[in-house]
């Protein structure tokens, strides 16, 4: 599996250390093991997980600005854990409302020896952080409007929202609330993933 991930990463501009490679593969192994009992992801094949979960997450790494990030609706830690592995100098909060997912994340952090992640079990609208985040990240929300509306209280004054999407939907952008706008849209190239991937960067208007 490690060899396979190395081949996939070689098709990008990403630089990954031996330790990071081991942690990413270790995370997939854990996800595969826990998935049998807890049904954490619909992707069953570990080799598919490498593409659909690991690569799909880490291609976002070059676009992370700032040091304090939150992954909202993280599920089993996606994209938060792969991004935390790629960015050991940044701190991540992983937020999800389901206890089984947070229990899995805690175990993953322990086994992978990740110290830059704090898992939190809460609904997003009830979570009140002590300080705002530089980046509010999600790949779980149905629409951009839902994401920015429910997460409006999370970014710092200069913070941004990053939404991982499939196809870029102009209609969604026209439906955004008046206080928020799209600042940039990046087309993401995920090796061997079928379909489009986009990163939509949004911010509150001045």
Coordinates of N, CA and C in Angstrom, one line a residue:
X1 N 0.8 -1.2 0.0 CA 0.0 0.0 0.0 C 0.9 1.3 0.0
X2 N 2.0 1.2 0.7 CA 2.9 2.3 0.8 C 3.5 2.6 -0.6
X3 N 3.8 1.6 -1.4 CA 4.3 1.7 -2.7 C 3.3 2.4 -3.6
X4 N 2.0 2.0 -3.5 CA 0.9 2.5 -4.3 C 0.7 4.0 -4.0
X5 N 0.8 4.4 -2.7 CA 0.6 5.8 -2.3 C 1.8 6.6 -2.8
X6 N 3.0 6.1 -2.8 CA 4.2 6.8 -3.3 C 4.0 7.1 -4.8
X7 N 3.4 6.1 -5.5 CA 3.2 6.3 -7.0 C 2.2 7.4 -7.2
X8 N 1.1 7.4 -6.4 CA 0.1 8.5 -6.5 C 0.6 9.9 -6.2
X9 N 1.4 9.9 -5.2 CA 2.0 11.2 -4.8 C 3.0 11.7 -5.8
X10 N 3.7 10.8 -6.5 CA 4.6 11.2 -7.5 C 4.0 11.9 -8.7
X11 N 2.6 11.7 -8.8 CA 1.9 12.4 -9.9 C 1.5 13.8 -9.5
X12 N 1.9 14.3 -8.4 CA 1.6 15.6 -7.9 C 2.9 16.4 -7.6
X13 N 2.7 17.6 -7.2 CA 3.9 18.4 -6.7 C 4.1 18.3 -5.2
X14 N 3.4 17.4 -4.6 CA 3.5 17.4 -3.1 C 4.8 16.7 -2.7
X15 N 5.4 17.2 -1.6 CA 6.6 16.6 -1.0 C 6.2 15.9 0.3
X16 N 6.4 14.6 0.4 CA 6.0 13.8 1.6 C 7.2 13.1 2.2
X17 N 7.4 13.2 3.5 CA 8.5 12.5 4.1 C 8.2 11.1 4.3
X18 N 9.2 10.3 4.7 CA 9.0 8.9 5.0 C 8.0 8.7 6.2
X19 N 8.2 9.5 7.2 CA 7.3 9.5 8.4 C 5.8 9.8 8.0
X20 N 5.7 10.8 7.2 CA 4.3 11.2 6.7 C 3.7 10.1 5.9
X21 N 4.5 9.5 5.1 CA 4.0 8.4 4.2 C 3.5 7.2 5.1
X22 N 4.3 6.9 6.1 CA 3.9 5.8 7.1 C 2.6 6.1 7.8
X23 N 2.5 7.4 8.2 CA 1.3 7.8 9.0 C 0.1 7.8 8.1
X24 N 0.2 8.2 6.8 CA -0.9 8.2 5.9 C -1.4 6.8 5.6
X25 N -0.4 5.9 5.4 CA -0.8 4.5 5.2 C -1.4 3.8 6.5
X26 N -0.8 4.2 7.6 CA -1.3 3.7 8.9 C -2.7 4.2 9.1
X27 N -3.1 5.4 8.7 CA -4.4 5.9 8.9 C -5.4 5.1 8.0
X28 N -5.0 4.8 6.8 CA -5.9 3.9 5.9 C -6.1 2.5 6.5
X29 N -5.0 2.0 7.1 CA -5.1 0.6 7.7 C -6.1 0.7 8.9
X30 N -6.0 1.7 9.7 CA -6.9 1.9 10.8 C -8.4 2.0 10.3
X31 N -8.5 2.9 9.3 CA -9.9 3.2 8.8 C -10.5 1.9 8.2
X32 N -9.7 1.1 7.5 CA -10.2 -0.2 7.0 C -10.6 -1.1 8.1
X33 N -9.8 -1.2 9.2 CA -10.1 -2.1 10.3 C -11.3 -1.7 11.0
X34 N -11.4 -0.4 11.4 CA -12.6 0.1 12.1 C -13.9 0.1 11.3
X35 N -13.7 0.3 10.0 CA -14.8 0.4 9.1 C -15.7 -0.9 9.1
X36 N -15.1 -2.0 9.4 CA -15.8 -3.3 9.4 C -16.8 -3.3 10.5
X37 N -16.5 -2.7 11.6 CA -17.4 -2.7 12.8 C -18.3 -1.4 12.9
X38 N -17.7 -0.3 12.5 CA -18.4 1.0 12.8 C -18.9 1.7 11.5
X39 N -18.7 1.1 10.3 CA -19.2 1.7 9.1 C -18.9 3.2 9.0
X40 N -17.6 3.6 9.0 CA -17.2 5.0 9.0 C -17.2 5.6 7.6
X41 N -17.0 4.8 6.6 CA -17.0 5.3 5.2 C -17.6 4.3 4.3
X42 N -18.2 4.7 3.2 CA -18.8 3.8 2.2 C -17.7 3.2 1.3
X43 N -16.5 3.7 1.4 CA -15.4 3.2 0.6 C -14.8 2.0 1.4
X44 N -14.9 0.8 0.7 CA -14.5 -0.4 1.4 C -13.1 -0.9 1.1
X45 N -12.6 -0.6 0.0 CA -11.3 -1.1 -0.5 C -10.2 -0.1 -0.1
X46 N -9.2 -0.6 0.7 CA -8.1 0.3 1.1 C -7.4 1.0 0.0
X47 N -7.3 0.3 -1.1 CA -6.6 1.0 -2.3 C -7.4 2.1 -2.9
X48 N -8.7 2.0 -2.8 CA -9.6 3.1 -3.2 C -9.5 4.2 -2.2
X49 N -9.4 3.9 -0.9 CA -9.3 4.9 0.1 C -8.1 5.8 -0.1
X50 N -7.0 5.2 -0.7 CA -5.8 6.0 -1.0 C -6.1 7.1 -1.9
X51 N -6.9 6.8 -2.9 CA -7.3 7.9 -3.9 C -8.4 8.8 -3.4
X52 N -9.5 8.1 -2.9 CA -10.7 8.9 -2.6 C -10.7 9.6 -1.3
X53 N -9.8 9.1 -0.4 CA -9.7 9.8 1.0 C -8.4 10.5 1.2
X54 N -7.3 9.8 0.9 CA -5.9 10.4 1.2 C -5.6 11.4 0.1
X55 N -5.5 11.0 -1.1 CA -5.1 12.0 -2.2 C -6.1 13.1 -2.3
X56 N -7.4 12.8 -2.2 CA -8.4 13.8 -2.3 C -8.3 14.9 -1.2
X57 N -7.7 14.4 0.0 CA -7.5 15.4 1.1 C -6.2 16.2 0.9
X58 N -5.1 15.5 0.7 CA -3.8 16.2 0.7 C -3.6 17.1 -0.4
X59 N -4.3 17.0 -1.5 CA -4.1 17.9 -2.6 C -4.5 19.4 -2.2
X60 N -5.2 19.5 -1.1 CA -5.6 20.8 -0.6 C -4.5 21.5 0.2
X61 N -3.5 20.7 0.6 CA -2.5 21.2 1.5 C -1.8 22.5 1.1
X62 N -1.5 22.6 -0.2 CA -0.8 23.9 -0.6 C -1.6 25.2 -0.4
X63 N -2.9 25.0 -0.2 CA -3.8 26.2 -0.1 C -4.2 26.5 1.3
X64 N -3.6 25.9 2.3 CA -3.9 26.2 3.7 C -3.1 27.4 4.1
X65 N -3.8 28.5 4.5 CA -3.1 29.7 5.0 C -3.3 29.7 6.5
X66 N -2.4 30.3 7.2 CA -2.6 30.4 8.6 C -2.2 29.2 9.4
X67 N -2.3 29.2 10.7 CA -1.9 28.1 11.6 C -3.0 27.4 12.3
X68 N -4.2 28.0 12.4 CA -5.2 27.4 13.3 C -6.4 27.1 12.4
X69 N -6.7 25.8 12.2 CA -7.7 25.4 11.3 C -8.7 24.5 11.9
X70 N -10.0 24.5 11.4 CA -11.0 23.6 11.8 C -11.6 22.9 10.6
X71 N -11.8 21.5 10.8 CA -12.4 20.7 9.8 C -13.8 20.4 10.3
X72 N -14.8 20.9 9.7 CA -16.2 20.9 10.2 C -16.9 19.7 9.5
X73 N -17.6 18.8 10.3 CA -18.2 17.6 9.8 C -17.2 16.7 9.2
X74 N -16.2 16.5 10.1 CA -14.9 15.7 9.6 C -15.2 14.3 9.4
X75 N -16.3 13.7 9.9 CA -16.5 12.3 9.7 C -15.4 11.5 10.4
X76 N -14.8 10.5 9.7 CA -13.7 9.8 10.4 C -12.4 10.5 10.3
X77 N -12.4 11.9 10.2 CA -11.1 12.6 10.1 C -10.7 13.0 8.7
X78 N -11.7 13.3 7.9 CA -11.3 13.6 6.5 C -11.9 15.0 6.1
X79 N -11.1 15.9 5.6 CA -9.7 15.7 5.2 C -8.7 16.1 6.4
X80 N -9.3 16.3 7.6 CA -8.5 16.8 8.7 C -7.2 16.0 9.0
X81 N -7.3 14.7 9.2 CA -6.2 13.9 9.7 C -5.1 13.9 8.6
X82 N -5.4 13.6 7.3 CA -4.3 13.6 6.3 C -3.7 15.0 6.2
X83 N -4.5 16.1 6.3 CA -3.9 17.4 6.3 C -3.0 17.7 7.5
X84 N -3.4 17.2 8.7 CA -2.6 17.4 9.9 C -1.3 16.7 9.8
X85 N -1.3 15.5 9.1 CA -0.1 14.7 8.9 C 0.8 15.5 8.0
X86 N 0.3 16.1 6.9 CA 1.0 16.9 6.0 C 1.5 18.2 6.5
X87 N 0.9 18.8 7.6 CA 1.2 20.1 8.1 C 1.4 20.0 9.6
X88 N 2.5 19.4 10.1 CA 2.7 19.2 11.5 C 2.9 20.5 12.2
X89 N 3.2 21.6 11.5 CA 3.4 22.9 12.1 C 2.1 23.7 12.4
X90 N 0.9 23.1 11.8 CA -0.4 23.8 12.0 C -1.2 23.0 13.0
X91 N -2.2 23.7 13.7 CA -3.0 23.0 14.6 C -4.4 22.9 14.0
X92 N -5.0 21.7 14.3 CA -6.3 21.4 13.7 C -7.3 21.0 14.8
X93 N -8.6 21.5 14.6 CA -9.7 21.0 15.4 C -10.6 20.2 14.4
X94 N -10.9 19.0 14.8 CA -11.8 18.1 14.0 C -13.1 18.0 14.7
X95 N -14.2 18.5 14.0 CA -15.5 18.6 14.6 C -16.5 17.7 14.0
X96 N -17.1 16.9 14.8 CA -18.2 16.0 14.3 C -19.2 15.8 15.4
X97 N -20.4 15.5 15.1 CA -21.5 15.3 16.1 C -21.6 13.9 16.5
X98 N -21.0 12.9 15.8 CA -21.2 11.5 16.1 C -20.1 10.9 16.9
X99 N -20.4 10.3 18.1 CA -19.5 9.8 19.0 C -18.5 8.8 18.4
X100 N -19.1 7.9 17.6 CA -18.2 6.8 17.1 C -17.1 7.3 16.2
X101 N -17.4 8.4 15.5 CA -16.3 9.0 14.6 C -15.2 9.7 15.5
X102 N -15.7 10.4 16.5 CA -14.7 11.0 17.4 C -13.9 10.0 18.1
X103 N -14.5 8.9 18.6 CA -13.7 7.8 19.2 C -12.7 7.2 18.3
X104 N -13.0 7.1 17.0 CA -12.1 6.6 16.0 C -10.9 7.6 15.9
X105 N -11.3 8.9 15.8 CA -10.2 9.9 15.6 C -9.3 9.9 16.8
X106 N -9.8 9.8 18.0 CA -8.9 9.8 19.2 C -8.0 8.6 19.1
X107 N -8.4 7.5 18.7 CA -7.6 6.3 18.6 C -6.5 6.4 17.5
X108 N -7.0 7.0 16.4 CA -6.0 7.3 15.3 C -4.9 8.3 15.7
X109 N -5.3 9.3 16.5 CA -4.3 10.3 16.9 C -3.3 9.6 17.8
X110 N -3.8 8.7 18.7 CA -2.9 8.0 19.6 C -2.0 7.0 18.9
X111 N -2.5 6.2 18.0 CA -1.7 5.3 17.2 C -0.7 5.9 16.3
X112 N -1.1 7.0 15.7 CA -0.3 7.7 14.7 C 0.7 8.7 15.3
X113 N 0.5 8.9 16.6 CA 1.3 9.9 17.4 C 1.1 11.3 16.8
X114 N -0.1 11.7 16.6 CA -0.3 13.1 16.1 C -0.7 14.0 17.3
X115 N 0.1 15.0 17.4 CA -0.1 15.9 18.6 C -0.7 17.3 18.2
X116 N -1.0 17.5 16.9 CA -1.5 18.8 16.4 C -3.0 18.8 16.1
X117 N -3.7 17.8 16.7 CA -5.1 17.7 16.4 C -5.9 17.6 17.7
X118 N -7.0 18.4 17.7 CA -8.0 18.3 18.9 C -9.3 17.8 18.3
X119 N -9.8 16.6 18.7 CA -11.1 16.2 18.2 C -12.2 16.8 19.2
X120 N -13.3 17.2 18.6 CA -14.4 17.8 19.4 C -15.7 17.2 18.9
X121 N -16.5 16.6 19.8 CA -17.8 16.1 19.5 C -18.9 17.2 19.8
X122 N -19.4 17.8 18.7 CA -20.4 18.8 18.9 C -21.1 19.1 17.5
X123 N -22.3 19.6 17.6 CA -22.9 20.1 16.4 C -22.3 21.5 16.1
X124 N -22.1 21.8 14.9 CA -21.3 23.0 14.5 C -22.0 24.3 15.1
X125 N -23.3 24.3 15.1 CA -24.0 25.6 15.6 C -23.9 25.7 17.1
X126 N -23.5 24.6 17.8 CA -23.4 24.7 19.2 C -21.9 24.9 19.7
X127 N -21.0 24.8 18.8 CA -19.6 24.8 19.1 C -19.1 26.3 19.2
X128 N -18.6 26.7 20.4 CA -18.2 28.1 20.6 C -16.7 28.0 20.9
X129 N -15.8 28.3 19.9 CA -14.4 28.3 20.1 C -13.9 29.5 20.9
X130 N -12.8 29.3 21.6 CA -12.2 30.4 22.4 C -11.7 31.5 21.4
X131 N -11.2 31.1 20.3 CA -10.6 32.0 19.3 C -11.1 31.6 17.9
X132 N -11.1 32.6 17.0 CA -11.5 32.3 15.6 C -10.4 31.5 14.9
X133 N -10.8 30.9 13.8 CA -9.9 30.1 13.0 C -9.4 30.8 11.8
X134 N -8.2 30.5 11.4 CA -7.6 31.1 10.1 C -8.3 30.4 8.9
X135 N -8.7 29.1 9.0 CA -9.3 28.4 7.9 C -10.4 27.5 8.5
X136 N -11.6 27.7 7.9 CA -12.7 26.8 8.2 C -12.9 25.9 7.0
X137 N -12.7 24.6 7.2 CA -12.6 23.7 6.1 C -13.7 22.6 6.1
X138 N -14.3 22.3 5.0 CA -15.2 21.2 5.0 C -15.4 20.6 3.6
X139 N -15.6 19.2 3.6 CA -16.0 18.6 2.4 C -17.3 17.9 2.6
X140 N -18.0 18.2 3.7 CA -19.2 17.5 4.0 C -20.5 18.2 3.7
X141 N -20.5 19.5 3.5 CA -21.7 20.2 3.4 C -22.4 20.1 2.0
X142 N -23.7 20.1 2.0 CA -24.4 20.0 0.8 C -24.3 21.2 -0.1
X143 N -24.4 22.4 0.5 CA -24.3 23.6 -0.3 C -23.3 24.6 0.4
X144 N -22.8 25.5 -0.4 CA -21.9 26.6 0.1 C -22.7 27.5 1.1
X145 N -24.0 27.7 0.8 CA -24.8 28.6 1.7 C -24.9 27.9 3.1
X146 N -25.2 26.6 3.1 CA -25.3 25.9 4.4 C -24.0 26.0 5.2
X147 N -22.9 25.8 4.5 CA -21.6 25.8 5.1 C -21.3 27.2 5.8
X148 N -21.4 28.3 5.0 CA -21.0 29.6 5.5 C -22.0 30.1 6.6
X149 N -23.3 29.7 6.4 CA -24.3 30.1 7.4 C -24.1 29.4 8.7
X150 N -23.9 28.1 8.7 CA -23.7 27.4 10.0 C -22.4 27.6 10.6
X151 N -21.4 28.0 9.8 CA -20.0 28.2 10.3 C -19.6 29.7 10.4
X152 N -20.6 30.5 10.3 CA -20.2 32.0 10.3 C -19.5 32.5 11.5
X153 N -19.7 31.8 12.7 CA -19.1 32.2 13.9 C -17.7 31.7 14.1
X154 N -17.2 30.9 13.2 CA -15.9 30.2 13.4 C -14.7 30.9 12.9
X155 N -14.7 31.6 11.7 CA -13.4 32.2 11.2 C -13.0 33.4 12.1
X156 N -11.7 33.6 12.1 CA -11.2 34.9 12.7 C -11.5 36.0 11.7
X157 N -11.2 37.2 12.1 CA -11.5 38.4 11.3 C -11.0 38.3 9.9
X158 N -9.8 37.7 9.7 CA -9.2 37.6 8.4 C -9.3 36.1 7.9
X159 N -10.1 35.3 8.6 CA -10.2 33.9 8.2 C -10.9 33.6 6.9
X160 N -10.7 32.4 6.4 CA -11.4 32.0 5.2 C -12.2 30.7 5.3
X161 N -13.1 30.5 4.4 CA -13.8 29.2 4.3 C -13.2 28.5 3.1
X162 N -12.9 27.2 3.3 CA -12.4 26.4 2.2 C -13.4 25.2 2.0
X163 N -14.1 25.2 0.9 CA -15.1 24.1 0.6 C -14.6 23.2 -0.5
X164 N -14.5 21.9 -0.1 CA -14.1 20.9 -1.2 C -15.4 20.5 -1.9
X165 N -15.4 20.6 -3.2 CA -16.6 20.3 -3.9 C -16.2 19.4 -5.1
X166 N -17.2 18.8 -5.7 CA -17.0 18.1 -6.9 C -17.0 19.1 -8.1
X167 N -18.1 19.1 -8.8 CA -18.3 20.1 -9.9 C -18.5 21.5 -9.2
X168 N -18.0 22.5 -9.9 CA -18.2 23.9 -9.5 C -19.6 24.4 -9.9
X169 N -20.4 24.8 -9.0 CA -21.8 25.1 -9.3 C -22.0 26.6 -9.2
X170 N -22.2 27.3 -10.3 CA -22.4 28.7 -10.4 C -23.7 29.1 -9.6
X171 N -24.7 28.3 -9.7 CA -26.0 28.5 -9.1 C -25.8 28.7 -7.6
X172 N -25.0 27.8 -7.0 CA -24.7 27.9 -5.5 C -24.1 29.2 -5.1
X173 N -23.2 29.7 -6.0 CA -22.5 31.0 -5.7 C -23.5 32.1 -5.7
X174 N -24.5 32.1 -6.6 CA -25.5 33.2 -6.7 C -26.4 33.2 -5.5
X175 N -26.5 32.0 -4.8 CA -27.4 31.9 -3.7 C -26.7 32.2 -2.3
X176 N -25.4 32.5 -2.4 CA -24.7 32.8 -1.1 C -25.3 34.1 -0.4
X177 N -25.2 34.1 0.9 CA -25.7 35.3 1.6 C -24.9 36.5 1.3
X178 N -25.5 37.7 1.5 CA -24.9 38.9 1.0 C -23.5 39.3 1.7
X179 N -23.3 38.7 2.9 CA -22.1 39.0 3.7 C -20.9 38.3 3.3
X180 N -21.1 37.3 2.3 CA -20.0 36.4 2.0 C -19.8 36.3 0.5
X181 N -18.6 36.2 0.0 CA -18.3 36.0 -1.4 C -17.2 35.1 -1.7
X182 N -17.2 34.5 -2.9 CA -16.1 33.6 -3.4 C -14.9 34.5 -3.8
X183 N -13.8 34.2 -3.2 CA -12.6 34.9 -3.5 C -11.7 34.2 -4.6
X184 N -11.8 32.9 -4.6 CA -11.0 32.1 -5.6 C -11.6 30.7 -5.8
X185 N -11.5 30.1 -6.9 CA -11.8 28.7 -7.2 C -10.6 28.0 -7.8
X186 N -10.2 27.0 -7.2 CA -9.1 26.2 -7.7 C -9.6 24.8 -8.2
X187 N -9.1 24.5 -9.4 CA -9.4 23.2 -9.9 C -8.3 22.2 -9.4
X188 N -8.8 21.2 -8.7 CA -7.8 20.2 -8.1 C -7.6 19.0 -9.0
X189 N -6.4 18.6 -9.1 CA -6.0 17.4 -9.8 C -5.7 16.3 -8.9
X190 N -6.6 15.3 -8.8 CA -6.4 14.2 -7.9 C -6.1 13.0 -8.7
X191 N -4.9 12.4 -8.6 CA -4.5 11.3 -9.5 C -5.5 10.1 -9.4
X192 N -5.9 9.7 -10.5 CA -6.7 8.5 -10.7 C -8.1 8.6 -10.1
X193 N -8.5 9.8 -9.8 CA -9.9 10.0 -9.3 C -10.8 10.4 -10.4
X194 N -11.9 9.7 -10.6 CA -12.9 10.0 -11.6 C -13.7 11.2 -11.2
X195 N -14.0 12.1 -12.2 CA -14.8 13.3 -11.8 C -14.0 14.5 -11.4
X196 N -14.7 15.6 -11.4 CA -14.0 16.9 -11.1 C -13.9 17.1 -9.6
X197 N -12.8 17.9 -9.2 CA -12.7 18.3 -7.8 C -12.4 19.8 -7.9
X198 N -13.0 20.6 -7.0 CA -12.7 22.0 -6.9 C -12.6 22.4 -5.5
X199 N -11.8 23.4 -5.2 CA -11.6 24.0 -3.9 C -12.2 25.4 -4.1
X200 N -13.3 25.7 -3.3 CA -13.9 27.0 -3.4 C -13.5 27.8 -2.1
X201 N -12.8 28.9 -2.3 CA -12.3 29.7 -1.2 C -13.3 30.9 -1.0
X202 N -13.8 31.1 0.2 CA -14.8 32.2 0.4 C -14.3 33.0 1.6
X203 N -14.8 34.2 1.7 CA -14.5 35.1 2.8 C -15.7 36.0 3.1
X204 N -15.7 36.5 4.3 CA -16.7 37.6 4.6 C -16.3 38.9 3.9
X205 N -17.2 39.6 3.4 CA -16.9 40.9 2.8 C -16.5 41.9 3.8
X206 N -15.6 42.8 3.4 CA -15.1 43.8 4.3 C -16.3 44.7 4.8

